[in-house]
Amino acid sequence: MTAEVLRIGEVARRTGLSVHALRLYERAGLLAGEVRRDESGRRVYTPWDVEWLGNCVKFRASGMPLATISRLARLVREGSGNEAERLEMLREHQRHVIAQLAQLHDCLDLINGKVAAYERHLAADGTGEPWQQRPGTAHTAG
């Protein structure tokens, strides 16, 4: 039975990465499997490659540096025996993402407060400066 073979255009469509980005990922060593070529020399990918690239897209979206993804891909290519190192890399990035989320939650709290203040201001009649200090309230900049 022959495994499904995908051309670079289909992989680009499935992953949301451009053909140029896929070639860059290959040159940067971000693929966890060897990039195979067909008899005409064109790149061919497997569904597993697409799944790995989907992981890479999420790693990048979460702020993982390309160098870290490359290191992780190298470890995956090497096979079993280095799972503890992979785990530590992922735990380190997990801590980074948790810190990012905390910062974003703080930012969202600020924005939610501003939105609520403007909604109250506009519902009240919308006159005057919404951020003027009123008696008995704390002043917050607009």
PDB file of C-alpha atoms in Angstrom:
ATOM      1  CA  MET A   1       0.000   0.000   0.000  1.00  0.00           C
ATOM      2  CA  THR A   2       1.399   3.409  -0.990  1.00  0.00           C
ATOM      3  CA  ALA A   3       1.224   6.283   1.465  1.00  0.00           C
ATOM      4  CA  GLU A   4      -0.554   9.460   0.405  1.00  0.00           C
ATOM      5  CA  VAL A   5       1.852  11.831  -1.334  1.00  0.00           C
ATOM      6  CA  LEU A   6       1.193  15.570  -1.336  1.00  0.00           C
ATOM      7  CA  ARG A   7       2.757  18.225  -3.504  1.00  0.00           C
ATOM      8  CA  ILE A   8       4.000  21.503  -2.082  1.00  0.00           C
ATOM      9  CA  GLY A   9       0.958  23.498  -3.272  1.00  0.00           C
ATOM     10  CA  GLU A  10      -1.439  21.170  -1.453  1.00  0.00           C
ATOM     11  CA  VAL A  11       0.694  21.298   1.692  1.00  0.00           C
ATOM     12  CA  ALA A  12       0.679  25.100   1.492  1.00  0.00           C
ATOM     13  CA  ARG A  13      -3.117  25.064   1.226  1.00  0.00           C
ATOM     14  CA  ARG A  14      -3.549  22.655   4.137  1.00  0.00           C
ATOM     15  CA  THR A  15      -1.120  24.422   6.471  1.00  0.00           C
ATOM     16  CA  GLY A  16      -1.729  28.057   5.543  1.00  0.00           C
ATOM     17  CA  LEU A  17       1.981  28.462   4.860  1.00  0.00           C
ATOM     18  CA  SER A  18       3.132  29.848   1.541  1.00  0.00           C
ATOM     19  CA  VAL A  19       5.215  27.738  -0.824  1.00  0.00           C
ATOM     20  CA  HIS A  20       8.061  30.156  -0.092  1.00  0.00           C
ATOM     21  CA  ALA A  21       7.641  29.593   3.675  1.00  0.00           C
ATOM     22  CA  LEU A  22       7.646  25.820   3.187  1.00  0.00           C
ATOM     23  CA  ARG A  23      10.940  26.049   1.328  1.00  0.00           C
ATOM     24  CA  LEU A  24      12.322  28.313   4.061  1.00  0.00           C
ATOM     25  CA  TYR A  25      11.194  25.836   6.724  1.00  0.00           C
ATOM     26  CA  GLU A  26      13.022  23.073   4.880  1.00  0.00           C
ATOM     27  CA  ARG A  27      16.251  25.122   4.583  1.00  0.00           C
ATOM     28  CA  ALA A  28      16.027  26.098   8.263  1.00  0.00           C
ATOM     29  CA  GLY A  29      15.737  22.458   9.321  1.00  0.00           C
ATOM     30  CA  LEU A  30      12.232  22.821  10.754  1.00  0.00           C
ATOM     31  CA  LEU A  31      10.829  19.653   9.252  1.00  0.00           C
ATOM     32  CA  ALA A  32      10.887  16.598  11.465  1.00  0.00           C
ATOM     33  CA  GLY A  33      11.067  14.244   8.526  1.00  0.00           C
ATOM     34  CA  GLU A  34      13.260  14.116   5.479  1.00  0.00           C
ATOM     35  CA  VAL A  35      11.807  16.016   2.535  1.00  0.00           C
ATOM     36  CA  ARG A  36      11.444  13.494  -0.222  1.00  0.00           C
ATOM     37  CA  ARG A  37      11.363  14.205  -3.937  1.00  0.00           C
ATOM     38  CA  ASP A  38       9.537  12.493  -6.737  1.00  0.00           C
ATOM     39  CA  GLU A  39      11.181  11.199  -9.894  1.00  0.00           C
ATOM     40  CA  SER A  40      11.008  14.733 -11.358  1.00  0.00           C
ATOM     41  CA  GLY A  41      12.792  16.243  -8.352  1.00  0.00           C
ATOM     42  CA  ARG A  42       9.696  17.955  -6.925  1.00  0.00           C
ATOM     43  CA  ARG A  43       9.152  17.952  -3.185  1.00  0.00           C
ATOM     44  CA  VAL A  44       6.592  15.484  -1.888  1.00  0.00           C
ATOM     45  CA  TYR A  45       5.133  15.384   1.595  1.00  0.00           C
ATOM     46  CA  THR A  46       3.132  12.924   3.678  1.00  0.00           C
ATOM     47  CA  PRO A  47       0.135  13.587   5.919  1.00  0.00           C
ATOM     48  CA  TRP A  48       2.549  13.263   8.870  1.00  0.00           C
ATOM     49  CA  ASP A  49       4.628  16.123   7.406  1.00  0.00           C
ATOM     50  CA  VAL A  50       1.457  18.226   7.190  1.00  0.00           C
ATOM     51  CA  GLU A  51       0.636  17.421  10.823  1.00  0.00           C
ATOM     52  CA  TRP A  52       4.164  18.399  11.908  1.00  0.00           C
ATOM     53  CA  LEU A  53       3.966  21.639   9.913  1.00  0.00           C
ATOM     54  CA  GLY A  54       0.636  22.384  11.607  1.00  0.00           C
ATOM     55  CA  ASN A  55       2.450  22.039  14.931  1.00  0.00           C
ATOM     56  CA  CYS A  56       5.155  24.394  13.667  1.00  0.00           C
ATOM     57  CA  VAL A  57       2.533  26.991  12.726  1.00  0.00           C
ATOM     58  CA  LYS A  58       1.141  26.839  16.264  1.00  0.00           C
ATOM     59  CA  PHE A  59       4.601  26.917  17.824  1.00  0.00           C
ATOM     60  CA  ARG A  60       5.393  30.077  15.811  1.00  0.00           C
ATOM     61  CA  ALA A  61       2.030  31.654  16.680  1.00  0.00           C
ATOM     62  CA  SER A  62       2.831  31.084  20.343  1.00  0.00           C
ATOM     63  CA  GLY A  63       6.184  32.832  19.996  1.00  0.00           C
ATOM     64  CA  MET A  64       8.523  29.863  19.726  1.00  0.00           C
ATOM     65  CA  PRO A  65      11.691  30.963  17.912  1.00  0.00           C
ATOM     66  CA  LEU A  66      12.599  29.237  14.656  1.00  0.00           C
ATOM     67  CA  ALA A  67      15.867  28.084  16.220  1.00  0.00           C
ATOM     68  CA  THR A  68      13.938  26.259  18.953  1.00  0.00           C
ATOM     69  CA  ILE A  69      11.607  24.618  16.447  1.00  0.00           C
ATOM     70  CA  SER A  70      14.652  23.562  14.432  1.00  0.00           C
ATOM     71  CA  ARG A  71      16.264  22.038  17.515  1.00  0.00           C
ATOM     72  CA  LEU A  72      13.046  20.205  18.370  1.00  0.00           C
ATOM     73  CA  ALA A  73      12.733  18.938  14.787  1.00  0.00           C
ATOM     74  CA  ARG A  74      16.332  17.703  14.887  1.00  0.00           C
ATOM     75  CA  LEU A  75      15.593  15.763  18.069  1.00  0.00           C
ATOM     76  CA  VAL A  76      12.488  14.227  16.503  1.00  0.00           C
ATOM     77  CA  ARG A  77      14.500  13.240  13.407  1.00  0.00           C
ATOM     78  CA  GLU A  78      17.084  11.575  15.660  1.00  0.00           C
ATOM     79  CA  GLY A  79      14.389   9.285  17.048  1.00  0.00           C
ATOM     80  CA  SER A  80      13.836   7.881  20.494  1.00  0.00           C
ATOM     81  CA  GLY A  81      16.197   8.368  23.395  1.00  0.00           C
ATOM     82  CA  ASN A  82      15.998  12.162  23.645  1.00  0.00           C
ATOM     83  CA  GLU A  83      12.417  12.538  24.870  1.00  0.00           C
ATOM     84  CA  ALA A  84      13.537  14.136  28.148  1.00  0.00           C
ATOM     85  CA  GLU A  85      15.277  16.927  26.213  1.00  0.00           C
ATOM     86  CA  ARG A  86      12.196  17.432  24.026  1.00  0.00           C
ATOM     87  CA  LEU A  87      10.009  17.558  27.123  1.00  0.00           C
ATOM     88  CA  GLU A  88      12.186  20.197  28.766  1.00  0.00           C
ATOM     89  CA  MET A  89      12.099  22.340  25.627  1.00  0.00           C
ATOM     90  CA  LEU A  90       8.314  22.126  25.544  1.00  0.00           C
ATOM     91  CA  ARG A  91       8.031  22.845  29.270  1.00  0.00           C
ATOM     92  CA  GLU A  92      10.219  25.921  28.849  1.00  0.00           C
ATOM     93  CA  HIS A  93       8.022  27.172  26.042  1.00  0.00           C
ATOM     94  CA  GLN A  94       4.934  26.313  28.067  1.00  0.00           C
ATOM     95  CA  ARG A  95       6.181  28.614  30.847  1.00  0.00           C
ATOM     96  CA  HIS A  96       6.747  31.355  28.273  1.00  0.00           C
ATOM     97  CA  VAL A  97       3.205  30.990  26.887  1.00  0.00           C
ATOM     98  CA  ILE A  98       1.690  31.007  30.384  1.00  0.00           C
ATOM     99  CA  ALA A  99       3.521  34.274  31.125  1.00  0.00           C
ATOM    100  CA  GLN A 100       2.290  35.717  27.800  1.00  0.00           C
ATOM    101  CA  LEU A 101      -1.266  34.718  28.662  1.00  0.00           C
ATOM    102  CA  ALA A 102      -1.032  36.411  32.059  1.00  0.00           C
ATOM    103  CA  GLN A 103       0.193  39.603  30.407  1.00  0.00           C
ATOM    104  CA  LEU A 104      -2.573  39.438  27.809  1.00  0.00           C
ATOM    105  CA  HIS A 105      -5.192  38.888  30.526  1.00  0.00           C
ATOM    106  CA  ASP A 106      -3.886  41.998  32.276  1.00  0.00           C
ATOM    107  CA  CYS A 107      -4.151  43.943  29.004  1.00  0.00           C
ATOM    108  CA  LEU A 108      -7.655  42.591  28.408  1.00  0.00           C
ATOM    109  CA  ASP A 109      -8.736  43.662  31.903  1.00  0.00           C
ATOM    110  CA  LEU A 110      -7.583  47.207  31.113  1.00  0.00           C
ATOM    111  CA  ILE A 111      -9.373  47.227  27.750  1.00  0.00           C
ATOM    112  CA  ASN A 112     -12.559  45.786  29.271  1.00  0.00           C
ATOM    113  CA  GLY A 113     -12.521  48.546  31.877  1.00  0.00           C
ATOM    114  CA  LYS A 114     -12.088  51.210  29.200  1.00  0.00           C
ATOM    115  CA  VAL A 115     -14.890  49.754  27.063  1.00  0.00           C
ATOM    116  CA  ALA A 116     -17.230  49.631  30.067  1.00  0.00           C
ATOM    117  CA  ALA A 117     -16.383  53.228  31.008  1.00  0.00           C
ATOM    118  CA  TYR A 118     -17.085  54.491  27.489  1.00  0.00           C
ATOM    119  CA  GLU A 119     -20.320  52.501  27.337  1.00  0.00           C
ATOM    120  CA  ARG A 120     -21.442  54.015  30.658  1.00  0.00           C
ATOM    121  CA  HIS A 121     -20.436  57.485  29.461  1.00  0.00           C
ATOM    122  CA  LEU A 122     -22.350  57.177  26.200  1.00  0.00           C
ATOM    123  CA  ALA A 123     -25.391  55.615  27.906  1.00  0.00           C
ATOM    124  CA  ALA A 124     -25.484  58.484  30.445  1.00  0.00           C
ATOM    125  CA  ASP A 125     -25.688  61.178  27.702  1.00  0.00           C
ATOM    126  CA  GLY A 126     -22.187  61.282  26.290  1.00  0.00           C
ATOM    127  CA  THR A 127     -21.460  64.854  27.321  1.00  0.00           C
ATOM    128  CA  GLY A 128     -18.223  66.023  28.852  1.00  0.00           C
ATOM    129  CA  GLU A 129     -14.947  64.202  29.024  1.00  0.00           C
ATOM    130  CA  PRO A 130     -15.485  60.546  30.041  1.00  0.00           C
ATOM    131  CA  TRP A 131     -12.223  60.509  31.985  1.00  0.00           C
ATOM    132  CA  GLN A 132     -12.779  63.632  34.089  1.00  0.00           C
ATOM    133  CA  GLN A 133     -12.444  62.820  37.713  1.00  0.00           C
ATOM    134  CA  ARG A 134     -15.830  62.842  39.372  1.00  0.00           C
ATOM    135  CA  PRO A 135     -16.272  63.229  43.086  1.00  0.00           C
ATOM    136  CA  GLY A 136     -15.675  59.922  44.839  1.00  0.00           C
ATOM    137  CA  THR A 137     -14.081  58.162  41.859  1.00  0.00           C
ATOM    138  CA  ALA A 138     -10.488  57.386  41.039  1.00  0.00           C
ATOM    139  CA  HIS A 139      -9.023  59.103  37.980  1.00  0.00           C
ATOM    140  CA  THR A 140      -8.025  56.869  35.089  1.00  0.00           C
ATOM    141  CA  ALA A 141      -6.469  58.184  31.909  1.00  0.00           C
ATOM    142  CA  GLY A 142      -8.530  57.716  28.683  1.00  0.00           C
TER     143      GLY A 142
END
